[in-house]
PDB file of C-alpha atoms and ligand atoms in Angstrom:
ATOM      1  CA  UNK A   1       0.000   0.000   0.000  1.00 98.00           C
ATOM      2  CA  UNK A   2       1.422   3.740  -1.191  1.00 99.00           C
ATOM      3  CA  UNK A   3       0.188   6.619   0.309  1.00 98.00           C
ATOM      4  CA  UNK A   4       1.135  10.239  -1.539  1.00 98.00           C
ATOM      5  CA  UNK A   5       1.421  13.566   0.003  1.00 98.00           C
ATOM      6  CA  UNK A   6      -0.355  14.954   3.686  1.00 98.00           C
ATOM      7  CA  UNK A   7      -1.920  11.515   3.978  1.00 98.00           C
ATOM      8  CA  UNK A   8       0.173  11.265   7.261  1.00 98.00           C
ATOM      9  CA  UNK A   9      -2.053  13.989   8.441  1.00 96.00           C
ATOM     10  CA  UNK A  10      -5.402  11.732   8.434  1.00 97.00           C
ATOM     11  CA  UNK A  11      -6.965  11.787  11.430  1.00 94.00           C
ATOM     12  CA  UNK A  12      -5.103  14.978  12.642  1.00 92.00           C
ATOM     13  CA  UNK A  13      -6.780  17.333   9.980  1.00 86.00           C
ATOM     14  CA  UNK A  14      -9.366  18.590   8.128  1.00 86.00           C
ATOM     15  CA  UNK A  15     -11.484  15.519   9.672  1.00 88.00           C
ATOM     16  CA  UNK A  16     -14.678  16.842   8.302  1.00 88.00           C
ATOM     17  CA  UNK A  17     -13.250  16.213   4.916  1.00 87.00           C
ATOM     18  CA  UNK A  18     -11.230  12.995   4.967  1.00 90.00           C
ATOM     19  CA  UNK A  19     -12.688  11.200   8.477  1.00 88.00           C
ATOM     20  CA  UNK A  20     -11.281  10.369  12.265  1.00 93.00           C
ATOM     21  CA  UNK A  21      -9.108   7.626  11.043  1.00 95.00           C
ATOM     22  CA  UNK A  22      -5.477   7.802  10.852  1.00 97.00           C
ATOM     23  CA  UNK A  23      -3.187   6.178   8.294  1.00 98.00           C
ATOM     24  CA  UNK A  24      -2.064   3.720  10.857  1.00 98.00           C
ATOM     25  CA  UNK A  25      -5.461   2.483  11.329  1.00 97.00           C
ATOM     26  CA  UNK A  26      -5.680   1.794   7.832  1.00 98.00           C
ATOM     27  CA  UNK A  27      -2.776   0.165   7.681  1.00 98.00           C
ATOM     28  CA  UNK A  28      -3.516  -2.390  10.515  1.00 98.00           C
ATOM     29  CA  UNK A  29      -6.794  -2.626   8.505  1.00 98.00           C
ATOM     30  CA  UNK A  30      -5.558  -3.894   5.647  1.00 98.00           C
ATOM     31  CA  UNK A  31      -2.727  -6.230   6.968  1.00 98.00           C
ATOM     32  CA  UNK A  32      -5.278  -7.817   8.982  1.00 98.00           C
ATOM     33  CA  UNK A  33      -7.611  -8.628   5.560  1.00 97.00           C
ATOM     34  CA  UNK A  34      -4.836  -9.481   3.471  1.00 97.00           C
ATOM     35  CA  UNK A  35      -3.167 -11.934   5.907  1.00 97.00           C
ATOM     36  CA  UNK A  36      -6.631 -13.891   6.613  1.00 96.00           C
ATOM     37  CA  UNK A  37      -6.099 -14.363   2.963  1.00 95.00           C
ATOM     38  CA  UNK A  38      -2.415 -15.651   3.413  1.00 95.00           C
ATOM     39  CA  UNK A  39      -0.565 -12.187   1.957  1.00 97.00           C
ATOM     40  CA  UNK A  40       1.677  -9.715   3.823  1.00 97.00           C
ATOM     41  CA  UNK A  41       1.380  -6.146   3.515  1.00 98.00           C
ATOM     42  CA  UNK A  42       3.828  -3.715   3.058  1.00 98.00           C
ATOM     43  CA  UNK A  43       2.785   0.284   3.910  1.00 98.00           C
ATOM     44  CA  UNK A  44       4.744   2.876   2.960  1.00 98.00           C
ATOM     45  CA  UNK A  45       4.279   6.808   2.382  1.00 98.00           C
ATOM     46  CA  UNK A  46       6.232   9.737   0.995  1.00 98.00           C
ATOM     47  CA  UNK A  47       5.582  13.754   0.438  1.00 98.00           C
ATOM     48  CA  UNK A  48       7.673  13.544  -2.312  1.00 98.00           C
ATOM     49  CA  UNK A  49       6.849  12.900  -5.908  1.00 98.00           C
ATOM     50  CA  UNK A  50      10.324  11.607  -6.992  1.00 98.00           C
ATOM     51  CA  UNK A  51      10.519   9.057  -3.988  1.00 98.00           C
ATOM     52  CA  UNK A  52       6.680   7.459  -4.907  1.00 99.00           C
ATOM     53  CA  UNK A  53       8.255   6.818  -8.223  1.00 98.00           C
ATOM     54  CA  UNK A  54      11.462   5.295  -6.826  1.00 98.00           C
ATOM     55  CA  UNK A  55       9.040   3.194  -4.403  1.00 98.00           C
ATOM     56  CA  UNK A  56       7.254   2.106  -7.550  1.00 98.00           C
ATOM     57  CA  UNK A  57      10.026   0.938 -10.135  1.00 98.00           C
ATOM     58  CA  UNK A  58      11.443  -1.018  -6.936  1.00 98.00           C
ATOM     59  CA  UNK A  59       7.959  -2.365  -6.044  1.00 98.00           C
ATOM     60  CA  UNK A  60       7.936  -3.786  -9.998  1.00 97.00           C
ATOM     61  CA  UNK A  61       8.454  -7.784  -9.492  1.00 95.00           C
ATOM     62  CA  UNK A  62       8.523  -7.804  -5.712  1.00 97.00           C
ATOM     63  CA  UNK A  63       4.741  -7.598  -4.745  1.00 97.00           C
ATOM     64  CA  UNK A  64       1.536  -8.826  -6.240  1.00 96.00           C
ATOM     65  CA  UNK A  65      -0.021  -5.134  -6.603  1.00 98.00           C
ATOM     66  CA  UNK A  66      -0.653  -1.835  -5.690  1.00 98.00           C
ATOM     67  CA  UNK A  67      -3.172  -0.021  -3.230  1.00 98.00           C
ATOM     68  CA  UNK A  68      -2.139   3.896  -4.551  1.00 99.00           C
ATOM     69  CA  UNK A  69      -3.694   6.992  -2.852  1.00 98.00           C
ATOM     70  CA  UNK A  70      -1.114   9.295  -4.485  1.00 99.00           C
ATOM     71  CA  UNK A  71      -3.089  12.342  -3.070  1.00 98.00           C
ATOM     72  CA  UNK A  72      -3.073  15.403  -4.808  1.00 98.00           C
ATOM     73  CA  UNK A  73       0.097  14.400  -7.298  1.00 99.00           C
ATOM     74  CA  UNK A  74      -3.150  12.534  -8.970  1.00 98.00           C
ATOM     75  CA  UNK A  75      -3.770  15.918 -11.007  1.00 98.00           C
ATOM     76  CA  UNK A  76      -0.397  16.565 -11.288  1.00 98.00           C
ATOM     77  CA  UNK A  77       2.405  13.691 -12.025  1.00 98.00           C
ATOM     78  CA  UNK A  78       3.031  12.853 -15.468  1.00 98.00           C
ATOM     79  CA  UNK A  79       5.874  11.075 -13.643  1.00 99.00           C
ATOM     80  CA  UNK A  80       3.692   8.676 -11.827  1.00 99.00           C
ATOM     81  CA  UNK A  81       1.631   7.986 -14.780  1.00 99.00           C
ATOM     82  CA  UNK A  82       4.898   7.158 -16.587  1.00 99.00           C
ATOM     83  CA  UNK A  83       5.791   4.484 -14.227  1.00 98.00           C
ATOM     84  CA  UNK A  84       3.019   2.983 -13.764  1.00 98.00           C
ATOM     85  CA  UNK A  85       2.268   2.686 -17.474  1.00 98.00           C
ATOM     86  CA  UNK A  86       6.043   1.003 -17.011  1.00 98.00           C
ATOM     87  CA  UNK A  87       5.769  -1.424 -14.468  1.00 98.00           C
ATOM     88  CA  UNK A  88       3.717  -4.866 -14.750  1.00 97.00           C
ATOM     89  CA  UNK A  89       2.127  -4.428 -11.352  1.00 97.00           C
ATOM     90  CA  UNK A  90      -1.631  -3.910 -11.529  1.00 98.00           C
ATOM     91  CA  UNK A  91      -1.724  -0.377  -9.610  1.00 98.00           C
ATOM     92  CA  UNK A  92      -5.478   0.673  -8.071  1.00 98.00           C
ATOM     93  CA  UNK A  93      -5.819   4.152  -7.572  1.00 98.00           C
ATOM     94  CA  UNK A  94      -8.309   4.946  -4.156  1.00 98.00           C
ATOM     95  CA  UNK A  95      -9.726   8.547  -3.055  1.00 98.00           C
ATOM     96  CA  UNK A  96     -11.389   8.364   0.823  1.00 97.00           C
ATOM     97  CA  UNK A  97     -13.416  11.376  -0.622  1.00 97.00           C
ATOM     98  CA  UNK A  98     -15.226  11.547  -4.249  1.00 97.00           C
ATOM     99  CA  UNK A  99     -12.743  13.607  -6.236  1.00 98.00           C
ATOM    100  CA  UNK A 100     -15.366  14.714  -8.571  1.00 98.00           C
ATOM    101  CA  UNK A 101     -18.002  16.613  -5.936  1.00 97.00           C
ATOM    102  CA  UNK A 102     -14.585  18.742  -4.695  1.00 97.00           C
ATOM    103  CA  UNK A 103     -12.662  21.488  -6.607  1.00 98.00           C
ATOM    104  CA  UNK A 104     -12.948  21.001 -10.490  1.00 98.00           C
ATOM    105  CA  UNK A 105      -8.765  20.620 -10.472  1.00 98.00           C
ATOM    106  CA  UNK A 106      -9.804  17.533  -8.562  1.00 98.00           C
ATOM    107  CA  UNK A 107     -11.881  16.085 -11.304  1.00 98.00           C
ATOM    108  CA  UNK A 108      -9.067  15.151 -13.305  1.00 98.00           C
ATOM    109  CA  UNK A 109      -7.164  12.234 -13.086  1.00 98.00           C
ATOM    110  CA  UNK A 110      -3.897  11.681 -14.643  1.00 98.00           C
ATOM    111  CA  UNK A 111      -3.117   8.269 -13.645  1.00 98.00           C
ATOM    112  CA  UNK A 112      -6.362   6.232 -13.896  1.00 98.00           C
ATOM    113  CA  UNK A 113      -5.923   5.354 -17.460  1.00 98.00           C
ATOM    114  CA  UNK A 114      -2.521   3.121 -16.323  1.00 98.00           C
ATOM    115  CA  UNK A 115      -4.318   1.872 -13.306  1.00 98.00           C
ATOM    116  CA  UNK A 116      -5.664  -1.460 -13.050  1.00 98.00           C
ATOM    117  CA  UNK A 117      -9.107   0.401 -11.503  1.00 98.00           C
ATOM    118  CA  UNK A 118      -9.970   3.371  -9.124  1.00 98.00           C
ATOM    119  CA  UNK A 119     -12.172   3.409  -6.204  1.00 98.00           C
ATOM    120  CA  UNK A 120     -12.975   6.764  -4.938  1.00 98.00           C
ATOM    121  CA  UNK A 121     -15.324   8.363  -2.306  1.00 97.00           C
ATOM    122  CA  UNK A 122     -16.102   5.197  -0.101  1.00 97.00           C
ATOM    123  CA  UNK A 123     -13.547   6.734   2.849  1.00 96.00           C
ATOM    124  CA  UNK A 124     -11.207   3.895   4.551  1.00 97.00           C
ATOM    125  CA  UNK A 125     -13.784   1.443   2.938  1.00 98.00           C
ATOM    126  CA  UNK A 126     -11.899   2.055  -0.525  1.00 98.00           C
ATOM    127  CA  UNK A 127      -8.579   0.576   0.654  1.00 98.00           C
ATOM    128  CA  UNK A 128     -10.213  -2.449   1.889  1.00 98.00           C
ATOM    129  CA  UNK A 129     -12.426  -2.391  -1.615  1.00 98.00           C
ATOM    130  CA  UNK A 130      -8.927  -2.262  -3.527  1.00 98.00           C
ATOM    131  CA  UNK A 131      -7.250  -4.900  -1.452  1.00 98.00           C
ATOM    132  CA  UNK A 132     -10.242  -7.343  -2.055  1.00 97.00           C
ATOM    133  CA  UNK A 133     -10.036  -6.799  -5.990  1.00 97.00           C
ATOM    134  CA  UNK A 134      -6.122  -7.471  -6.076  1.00 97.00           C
ATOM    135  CA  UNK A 135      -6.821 -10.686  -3.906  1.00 95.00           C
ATOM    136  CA  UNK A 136      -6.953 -14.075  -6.505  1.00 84.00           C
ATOM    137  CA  UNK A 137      -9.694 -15.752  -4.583  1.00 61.00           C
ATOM    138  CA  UNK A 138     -12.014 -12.942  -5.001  1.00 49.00           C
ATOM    139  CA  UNK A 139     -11.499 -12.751  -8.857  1.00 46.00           C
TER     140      UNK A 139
HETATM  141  O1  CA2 B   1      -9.585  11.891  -1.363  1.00 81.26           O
HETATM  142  C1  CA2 B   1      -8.417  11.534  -1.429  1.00 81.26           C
HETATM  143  O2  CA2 B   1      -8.007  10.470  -0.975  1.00 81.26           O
HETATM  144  C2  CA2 B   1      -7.361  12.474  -2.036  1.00 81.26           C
HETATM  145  O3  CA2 B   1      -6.393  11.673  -2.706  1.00 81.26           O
HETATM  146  C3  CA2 B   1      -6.739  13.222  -0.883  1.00 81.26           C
HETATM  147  C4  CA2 B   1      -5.718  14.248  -1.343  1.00 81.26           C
HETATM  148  C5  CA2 B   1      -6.314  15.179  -2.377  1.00 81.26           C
HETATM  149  O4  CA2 B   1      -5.324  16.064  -2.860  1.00 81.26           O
HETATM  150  C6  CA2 B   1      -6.918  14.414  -3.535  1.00 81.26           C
HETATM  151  O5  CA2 B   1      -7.504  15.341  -4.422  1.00 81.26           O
HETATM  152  C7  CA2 B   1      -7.967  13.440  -3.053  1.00 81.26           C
HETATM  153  C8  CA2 B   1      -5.246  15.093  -0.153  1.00 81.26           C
HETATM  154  C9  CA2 B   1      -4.647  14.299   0.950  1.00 81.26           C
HETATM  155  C10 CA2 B   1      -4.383  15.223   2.082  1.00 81.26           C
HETATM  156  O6  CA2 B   1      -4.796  14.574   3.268  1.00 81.26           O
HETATM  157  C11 CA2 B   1      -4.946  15.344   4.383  1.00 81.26           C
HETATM  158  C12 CA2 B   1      -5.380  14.684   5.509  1.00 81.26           C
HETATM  159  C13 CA2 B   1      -5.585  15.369   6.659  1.00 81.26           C
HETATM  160  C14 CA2 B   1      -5.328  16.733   6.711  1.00 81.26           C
HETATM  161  C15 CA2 B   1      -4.889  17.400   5.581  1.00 81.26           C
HETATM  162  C16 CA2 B   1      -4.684  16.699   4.419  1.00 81.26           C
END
């Protein structure tokens, strides 16, 4: 799981807009569903644009897929769709709120078209929504 920019600030922030939950919470969320399926997961999460795309290329070939919040370098990274087009790692792309009832620079995304799928606007939910659609059994 790859979190992008401020997402360490869930739970501390802006609540009204992104929830009470913390990133941690997530996290223990999702390693607990994965592992009653028998997988291991690995959390990590970076301000920086350059470093998500360094975390990517070395993801390629070491892990089964990708749960991607990459925040607001979503409108933004023509780097990040670039390796993600690269990679063979099926990549989902989650928003906790529904990008397209915010800001209309929100409604864009420039990384969905490489992703595997997107899930947006279902809060924590969409991690766990994007973890179940990587997992074989559920396919
Ligand atoms: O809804 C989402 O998950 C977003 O990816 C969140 C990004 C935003 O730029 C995207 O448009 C949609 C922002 C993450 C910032 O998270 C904060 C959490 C608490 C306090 C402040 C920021």
């Amino acid at each position: 799981m790859l979190n992008g920019p401020n997402l360490n600030l869930l739970g501390k922030r802006e609540n009204e807009v992104y929830g009470e939950f913390t990133l941690q919470d997530i996290e223990n969320e999702i390693t607990k569903l994965v592992e009653d399926y028998g997988y291991r997961l690995d959390s990590k999460q970076s301000n920086h644009e350059g470093e998500l795309v360094d975390i990517l290329q070395a993801a390629d070939g070491e892990y089964d897929g990708v749960i991607f919040n990459p925040a607001a370098y979503t409108h933004t990274s023509v780097a990040l769709h670039d390796v993600i087009k690269a990679i063979s790692l099926p990549v989902i792309e989650v928003h906790i709120s529904n990008i397209h009832s915010r800001e209309e620079f929100r409604h864009k995304s420039l990384l969905a078209s490489v992703c595997y799928g997107q899930i947006i606007g279902f809060g924590k939910q969409g991690y766990r929504l994007a973890a179940l659609a990587l997992l074989p059994e559920q396919k």
